[in-house]
PDB file of N, CA and C in Angstrom:
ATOM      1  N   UNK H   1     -13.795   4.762  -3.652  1.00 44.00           N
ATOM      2  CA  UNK H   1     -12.941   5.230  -2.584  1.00 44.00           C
ATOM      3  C   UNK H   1     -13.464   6.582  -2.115  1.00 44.00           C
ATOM      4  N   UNK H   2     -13.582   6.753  -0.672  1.00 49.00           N
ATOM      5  CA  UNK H   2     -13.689   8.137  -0.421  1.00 49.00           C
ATOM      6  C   UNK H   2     -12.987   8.572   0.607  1.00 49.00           C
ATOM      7  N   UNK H   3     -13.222   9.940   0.038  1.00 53.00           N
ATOM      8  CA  UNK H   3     -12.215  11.130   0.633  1.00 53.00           C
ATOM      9  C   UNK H   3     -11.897  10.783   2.195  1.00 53.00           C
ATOM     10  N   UNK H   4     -10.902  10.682   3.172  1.00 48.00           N
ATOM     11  CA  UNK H   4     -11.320  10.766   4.205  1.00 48.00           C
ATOM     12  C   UNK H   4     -11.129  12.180   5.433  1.00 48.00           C
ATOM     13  N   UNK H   5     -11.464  12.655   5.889  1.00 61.00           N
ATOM     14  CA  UNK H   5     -11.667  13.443   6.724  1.00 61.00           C
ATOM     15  C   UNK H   5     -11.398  13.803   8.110  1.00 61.00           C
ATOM     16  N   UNK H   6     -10.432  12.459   8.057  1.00 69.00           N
ATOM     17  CA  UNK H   6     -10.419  12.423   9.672  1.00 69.00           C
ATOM     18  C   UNK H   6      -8.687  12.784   9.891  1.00 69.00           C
ATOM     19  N   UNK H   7      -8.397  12.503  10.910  1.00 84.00           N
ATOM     20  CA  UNK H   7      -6.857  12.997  11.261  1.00 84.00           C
ATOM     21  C   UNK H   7      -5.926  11.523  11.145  1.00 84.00           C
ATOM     22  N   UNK H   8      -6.713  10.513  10.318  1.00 87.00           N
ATOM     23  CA  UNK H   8      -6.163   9.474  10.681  1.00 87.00           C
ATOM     24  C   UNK H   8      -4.858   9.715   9.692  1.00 87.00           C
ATOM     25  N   UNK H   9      -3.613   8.363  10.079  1.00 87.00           N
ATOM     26  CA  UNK H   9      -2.225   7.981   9.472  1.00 87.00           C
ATOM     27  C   UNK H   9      -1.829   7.130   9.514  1.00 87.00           C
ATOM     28  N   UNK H  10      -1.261   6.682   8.472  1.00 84.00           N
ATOM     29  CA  UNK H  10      -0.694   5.136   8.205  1.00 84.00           C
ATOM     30  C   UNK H  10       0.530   5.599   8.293  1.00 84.00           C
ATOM     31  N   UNK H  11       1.254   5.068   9.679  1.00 83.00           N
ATOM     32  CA  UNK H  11       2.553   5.483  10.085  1.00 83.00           C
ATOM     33  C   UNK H  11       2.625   7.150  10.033  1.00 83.00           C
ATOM     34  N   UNK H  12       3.163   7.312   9.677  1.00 83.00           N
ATOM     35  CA  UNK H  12       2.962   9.109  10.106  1.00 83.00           C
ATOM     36  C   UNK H  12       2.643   9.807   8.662  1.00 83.00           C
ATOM     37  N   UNK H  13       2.372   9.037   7.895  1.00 82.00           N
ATOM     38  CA  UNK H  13       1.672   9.685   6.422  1.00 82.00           C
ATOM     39  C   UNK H  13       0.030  10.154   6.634  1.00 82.00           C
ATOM     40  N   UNK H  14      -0.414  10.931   6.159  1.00 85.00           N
ATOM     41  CA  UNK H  14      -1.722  11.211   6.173  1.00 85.00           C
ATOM     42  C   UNK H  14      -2.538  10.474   5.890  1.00 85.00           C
ATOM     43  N   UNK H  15      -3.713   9.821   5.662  1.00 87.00           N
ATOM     44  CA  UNK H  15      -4.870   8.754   4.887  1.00 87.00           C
ATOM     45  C   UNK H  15      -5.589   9.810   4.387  1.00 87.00           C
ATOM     46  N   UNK H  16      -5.344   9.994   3.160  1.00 87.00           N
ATOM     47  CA  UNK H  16      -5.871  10.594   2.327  1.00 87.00           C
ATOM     48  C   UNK H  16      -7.584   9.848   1.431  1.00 87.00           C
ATOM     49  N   UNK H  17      -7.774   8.566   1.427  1.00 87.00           N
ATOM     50  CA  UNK H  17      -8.604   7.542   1.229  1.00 87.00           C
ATOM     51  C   UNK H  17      -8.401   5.995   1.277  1.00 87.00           C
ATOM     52  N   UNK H  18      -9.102   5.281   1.408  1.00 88.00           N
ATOM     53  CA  UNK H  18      -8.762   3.774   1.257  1.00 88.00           C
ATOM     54  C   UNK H  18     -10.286   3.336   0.976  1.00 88.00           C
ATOM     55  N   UNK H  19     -10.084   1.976   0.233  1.00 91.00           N
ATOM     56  CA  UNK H  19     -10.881   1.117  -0.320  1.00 91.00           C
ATOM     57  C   UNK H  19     -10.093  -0.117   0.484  1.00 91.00           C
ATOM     58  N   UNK H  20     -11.422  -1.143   0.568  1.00 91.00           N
ATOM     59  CA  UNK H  20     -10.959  -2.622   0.715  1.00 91.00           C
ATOM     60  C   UNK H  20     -11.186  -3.618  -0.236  1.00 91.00           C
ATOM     61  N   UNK H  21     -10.286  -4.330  -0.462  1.00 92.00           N
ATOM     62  CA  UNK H  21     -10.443  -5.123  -1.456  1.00 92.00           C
ATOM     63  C   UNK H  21     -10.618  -6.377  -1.242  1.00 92.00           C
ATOM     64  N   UNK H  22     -12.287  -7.161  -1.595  1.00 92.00           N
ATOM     65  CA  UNK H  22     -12.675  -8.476  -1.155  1.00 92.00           C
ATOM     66  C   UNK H  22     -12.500  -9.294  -2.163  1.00 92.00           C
ATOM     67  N   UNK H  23     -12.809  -8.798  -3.573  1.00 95.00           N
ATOM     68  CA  UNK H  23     -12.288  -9.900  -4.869  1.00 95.00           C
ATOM     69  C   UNK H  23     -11.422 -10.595  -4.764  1.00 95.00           C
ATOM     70  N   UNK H  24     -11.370 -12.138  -4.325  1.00 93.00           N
ATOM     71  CA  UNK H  24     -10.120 -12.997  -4.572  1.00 93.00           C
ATOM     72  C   UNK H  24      -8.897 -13.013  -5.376  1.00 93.00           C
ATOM     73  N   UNK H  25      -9.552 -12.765  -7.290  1.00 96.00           N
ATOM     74  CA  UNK H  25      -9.201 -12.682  -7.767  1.00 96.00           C
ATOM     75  C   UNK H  25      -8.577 -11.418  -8.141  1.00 96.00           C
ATOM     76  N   UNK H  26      -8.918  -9.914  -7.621  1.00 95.00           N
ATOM     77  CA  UNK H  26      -8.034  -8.904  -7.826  1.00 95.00           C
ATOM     78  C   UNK H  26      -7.254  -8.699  -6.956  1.00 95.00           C
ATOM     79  N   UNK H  27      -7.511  -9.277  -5.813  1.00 92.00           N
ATOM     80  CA  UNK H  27      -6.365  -9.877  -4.733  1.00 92.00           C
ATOM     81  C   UNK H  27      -5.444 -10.637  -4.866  1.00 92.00           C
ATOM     82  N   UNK H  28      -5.578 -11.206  -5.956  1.00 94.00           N
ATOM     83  CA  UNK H  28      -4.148 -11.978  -6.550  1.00 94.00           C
ATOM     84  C   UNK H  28      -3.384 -10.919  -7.502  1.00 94.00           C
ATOM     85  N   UNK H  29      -4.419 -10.064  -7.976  1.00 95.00           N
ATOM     86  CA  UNK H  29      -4.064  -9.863  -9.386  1.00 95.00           C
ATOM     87  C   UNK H  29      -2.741  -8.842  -8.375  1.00 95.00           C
ATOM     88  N   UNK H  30      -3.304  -8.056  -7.594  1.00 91.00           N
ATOM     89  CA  UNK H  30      -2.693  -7.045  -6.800  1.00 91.00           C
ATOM     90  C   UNK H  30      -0.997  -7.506  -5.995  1.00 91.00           C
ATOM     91  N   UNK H  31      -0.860  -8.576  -5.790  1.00 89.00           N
ATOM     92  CA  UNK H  31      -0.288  -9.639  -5.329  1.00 89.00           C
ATOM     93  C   UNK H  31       0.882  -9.614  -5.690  1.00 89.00           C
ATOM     94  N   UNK H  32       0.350 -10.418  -7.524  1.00 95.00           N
ATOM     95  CA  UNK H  32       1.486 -10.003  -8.149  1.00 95.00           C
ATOM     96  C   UNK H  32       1.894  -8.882  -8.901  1.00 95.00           C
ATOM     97  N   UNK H  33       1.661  -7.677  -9.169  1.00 91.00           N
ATOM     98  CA  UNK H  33       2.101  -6.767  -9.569  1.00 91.00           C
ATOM     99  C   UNK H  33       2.519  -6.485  -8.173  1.00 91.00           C
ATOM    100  N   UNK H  34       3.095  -5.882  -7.237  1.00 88.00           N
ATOM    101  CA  UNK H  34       3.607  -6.093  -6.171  1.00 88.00           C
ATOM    102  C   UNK H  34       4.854  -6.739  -5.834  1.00 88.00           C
ATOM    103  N   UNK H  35       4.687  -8.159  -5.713  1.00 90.00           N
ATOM    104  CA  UNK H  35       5.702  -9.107  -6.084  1.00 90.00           C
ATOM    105  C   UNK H  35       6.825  -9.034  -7.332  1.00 90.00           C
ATOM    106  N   UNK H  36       6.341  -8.491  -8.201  1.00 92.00           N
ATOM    107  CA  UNK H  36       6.789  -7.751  -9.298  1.00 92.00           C
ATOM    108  C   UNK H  36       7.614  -6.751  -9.141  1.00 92.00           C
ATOM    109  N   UNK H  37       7.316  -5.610  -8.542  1.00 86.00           N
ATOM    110  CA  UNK H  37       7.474  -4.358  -8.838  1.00 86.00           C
ATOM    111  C   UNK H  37       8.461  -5.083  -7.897  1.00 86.00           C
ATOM    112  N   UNK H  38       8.666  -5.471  -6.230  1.00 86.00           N
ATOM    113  CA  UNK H  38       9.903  -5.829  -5.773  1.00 86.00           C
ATOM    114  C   UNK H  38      10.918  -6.595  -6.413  1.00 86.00           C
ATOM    115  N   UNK H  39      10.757  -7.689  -7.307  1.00 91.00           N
ATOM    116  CA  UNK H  39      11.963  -8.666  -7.882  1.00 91.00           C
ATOM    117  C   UNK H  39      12.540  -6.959  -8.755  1.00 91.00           C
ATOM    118  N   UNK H  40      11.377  -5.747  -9.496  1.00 89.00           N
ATOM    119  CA  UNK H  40      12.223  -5.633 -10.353  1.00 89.00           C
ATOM    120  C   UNK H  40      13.157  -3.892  -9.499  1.00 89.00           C
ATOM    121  N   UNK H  41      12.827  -4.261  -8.280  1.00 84.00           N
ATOM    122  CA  UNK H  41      13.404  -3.038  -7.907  1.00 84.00           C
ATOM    123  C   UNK H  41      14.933  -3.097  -7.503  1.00 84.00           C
ATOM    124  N   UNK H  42      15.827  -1.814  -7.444  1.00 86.00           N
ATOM    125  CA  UNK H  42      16.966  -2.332  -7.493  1.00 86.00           C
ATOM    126  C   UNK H  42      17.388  -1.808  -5.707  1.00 86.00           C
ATOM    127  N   UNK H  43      16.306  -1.301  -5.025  1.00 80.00           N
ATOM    128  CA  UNK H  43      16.473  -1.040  -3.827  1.00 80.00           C
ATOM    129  C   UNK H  43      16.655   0.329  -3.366  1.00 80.00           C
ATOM    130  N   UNK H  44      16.851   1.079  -4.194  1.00 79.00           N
ATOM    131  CA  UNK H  44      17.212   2.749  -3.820  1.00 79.00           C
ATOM    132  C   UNK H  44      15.914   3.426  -3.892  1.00 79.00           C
ATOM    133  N   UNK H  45      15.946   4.126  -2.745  1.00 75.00           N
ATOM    134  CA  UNK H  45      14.981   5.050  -2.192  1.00 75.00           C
ATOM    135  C   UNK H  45      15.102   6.439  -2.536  1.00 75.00           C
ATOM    136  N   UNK H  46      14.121   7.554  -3.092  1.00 73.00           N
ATOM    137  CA  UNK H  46      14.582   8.682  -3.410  1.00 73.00           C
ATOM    138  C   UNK H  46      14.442   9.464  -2.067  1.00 73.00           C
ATOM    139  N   UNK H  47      15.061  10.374  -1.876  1.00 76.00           N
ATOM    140  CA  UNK H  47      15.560  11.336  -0.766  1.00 76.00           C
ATOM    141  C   UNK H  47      14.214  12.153  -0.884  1.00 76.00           C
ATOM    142  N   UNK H  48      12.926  12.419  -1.626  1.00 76.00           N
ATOM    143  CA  UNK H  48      12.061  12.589  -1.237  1.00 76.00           C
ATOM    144  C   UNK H  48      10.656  12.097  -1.482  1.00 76.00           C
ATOM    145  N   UNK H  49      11.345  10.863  -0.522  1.00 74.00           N
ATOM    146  CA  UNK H  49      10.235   9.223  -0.063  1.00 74.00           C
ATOM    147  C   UNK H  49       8.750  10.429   0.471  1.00 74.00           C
ATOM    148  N   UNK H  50       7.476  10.325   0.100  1.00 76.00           N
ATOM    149  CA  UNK H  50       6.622  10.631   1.347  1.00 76.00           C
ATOM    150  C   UNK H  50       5.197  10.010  -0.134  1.00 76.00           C
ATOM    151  N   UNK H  51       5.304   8.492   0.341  1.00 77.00           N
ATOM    152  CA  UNK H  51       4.426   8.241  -0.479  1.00 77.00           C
ATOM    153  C   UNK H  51       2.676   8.118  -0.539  1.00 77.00           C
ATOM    154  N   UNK H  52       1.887   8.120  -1.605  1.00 81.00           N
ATOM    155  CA  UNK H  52       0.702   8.192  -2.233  1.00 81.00           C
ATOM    156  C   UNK H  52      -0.245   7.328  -1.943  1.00 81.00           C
ATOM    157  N   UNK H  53       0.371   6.171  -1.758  1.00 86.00           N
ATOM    158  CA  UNK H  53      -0.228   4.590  -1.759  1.00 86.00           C
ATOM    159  C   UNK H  53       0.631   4.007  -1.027  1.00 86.00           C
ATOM    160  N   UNK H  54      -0.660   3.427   0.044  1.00 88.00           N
ATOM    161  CA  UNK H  54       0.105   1.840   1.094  1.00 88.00           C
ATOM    162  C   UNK H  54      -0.926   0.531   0.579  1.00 88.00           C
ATOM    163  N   UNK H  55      -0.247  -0.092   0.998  1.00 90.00           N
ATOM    164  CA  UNK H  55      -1.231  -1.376   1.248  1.00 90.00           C
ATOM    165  C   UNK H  55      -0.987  -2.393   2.267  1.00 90.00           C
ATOM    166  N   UNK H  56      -2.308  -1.996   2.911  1.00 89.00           N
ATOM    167  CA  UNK H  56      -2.022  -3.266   4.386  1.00 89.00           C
ATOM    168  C   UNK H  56      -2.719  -4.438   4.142  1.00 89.00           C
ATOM    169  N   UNK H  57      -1.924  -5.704   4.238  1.00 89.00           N
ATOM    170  CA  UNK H  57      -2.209  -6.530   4.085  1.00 89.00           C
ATOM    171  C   UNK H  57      -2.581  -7.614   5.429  1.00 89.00           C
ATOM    172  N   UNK H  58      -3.388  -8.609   5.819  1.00 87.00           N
ATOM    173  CA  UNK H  58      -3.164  -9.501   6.006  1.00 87.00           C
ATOM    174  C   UNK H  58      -2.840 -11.077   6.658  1.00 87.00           C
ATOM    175  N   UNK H  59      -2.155 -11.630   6.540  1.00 85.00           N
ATOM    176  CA  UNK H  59      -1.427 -13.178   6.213  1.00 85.00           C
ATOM    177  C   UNK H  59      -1.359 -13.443   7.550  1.00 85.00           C
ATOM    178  N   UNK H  60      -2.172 -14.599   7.793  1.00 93.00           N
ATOM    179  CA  UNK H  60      -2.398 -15.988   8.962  1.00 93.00           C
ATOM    180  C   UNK H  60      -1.483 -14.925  10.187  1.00 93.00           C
ATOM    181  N   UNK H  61      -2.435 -13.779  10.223  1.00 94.00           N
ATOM    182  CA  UNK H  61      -2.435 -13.037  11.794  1.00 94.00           C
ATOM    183  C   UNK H  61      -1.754 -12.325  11.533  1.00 94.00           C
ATOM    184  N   UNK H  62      -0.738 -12.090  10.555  1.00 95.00           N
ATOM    185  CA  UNK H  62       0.440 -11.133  10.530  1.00 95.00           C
ATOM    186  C   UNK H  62      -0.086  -9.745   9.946  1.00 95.00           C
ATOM    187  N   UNK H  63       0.053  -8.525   9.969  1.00 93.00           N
ATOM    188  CA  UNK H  63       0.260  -7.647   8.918  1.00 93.00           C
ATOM    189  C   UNK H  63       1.420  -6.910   8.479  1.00 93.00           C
ATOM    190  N   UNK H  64       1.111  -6.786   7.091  1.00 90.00           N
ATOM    191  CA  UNK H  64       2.335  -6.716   6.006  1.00 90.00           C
ATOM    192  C   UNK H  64       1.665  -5.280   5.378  1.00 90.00           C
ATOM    193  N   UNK H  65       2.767  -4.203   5.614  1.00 89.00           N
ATOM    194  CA  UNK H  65       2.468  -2.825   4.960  1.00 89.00           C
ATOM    195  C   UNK H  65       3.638  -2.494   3.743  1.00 89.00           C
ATOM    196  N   UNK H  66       2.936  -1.684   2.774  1.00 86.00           N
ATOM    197  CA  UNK H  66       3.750  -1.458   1.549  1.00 86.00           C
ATOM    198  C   UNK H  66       3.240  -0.156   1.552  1.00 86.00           C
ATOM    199  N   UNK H  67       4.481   0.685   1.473  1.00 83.00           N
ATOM    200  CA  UNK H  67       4.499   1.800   0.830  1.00 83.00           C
ATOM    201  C   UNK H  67       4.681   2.425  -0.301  1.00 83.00           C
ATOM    202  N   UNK H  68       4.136   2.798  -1.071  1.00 82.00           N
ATOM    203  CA  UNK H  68       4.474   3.276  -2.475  1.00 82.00           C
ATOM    204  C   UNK H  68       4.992   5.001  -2.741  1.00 82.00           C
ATOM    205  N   UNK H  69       5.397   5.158  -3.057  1.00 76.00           N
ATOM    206  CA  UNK H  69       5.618   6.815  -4.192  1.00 76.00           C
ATOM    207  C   UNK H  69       6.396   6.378  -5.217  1.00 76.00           C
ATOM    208  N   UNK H  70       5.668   7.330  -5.966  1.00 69.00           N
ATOM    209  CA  UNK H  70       6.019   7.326  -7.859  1.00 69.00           C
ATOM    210  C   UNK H  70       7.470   8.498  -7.994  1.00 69.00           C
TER     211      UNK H  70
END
């Protein structure tokens, strides 16, 4: 992954770096931990959301964004 440099933003967050991911198989793996982490979430957002990690996905034309903070 490298640094990026530019003024770019995923929604109004900064892009701090991104990698793409072509492995099929860590593309699943990614998938479900994901799928996961939503069944086990209980839906509450902390009051200071400004997260670390997205992931754009995707699916037969559509794209699907996930936001993360820890």
């Amino acid at each position: 992954m490298a640094a990026s440099k530019t003024d770019e933003k995923f929604d109004v967050y900064p892009v701090l770096g991104k990698i793409e991911i072509n492995e099929p198989e860590l593309r699943q793996e990614i998938i479900a931990v994901i799928e996961n982490g939503i069944t086990e979430s209980n839906g509450r957002v902390a009051s200071c959301f400004w997260p670390r990690h997205a992931i754009r996905a995707l699916e037969n034309g559509k794209v699907i964004d996930y936001v993360i903070c820890f």
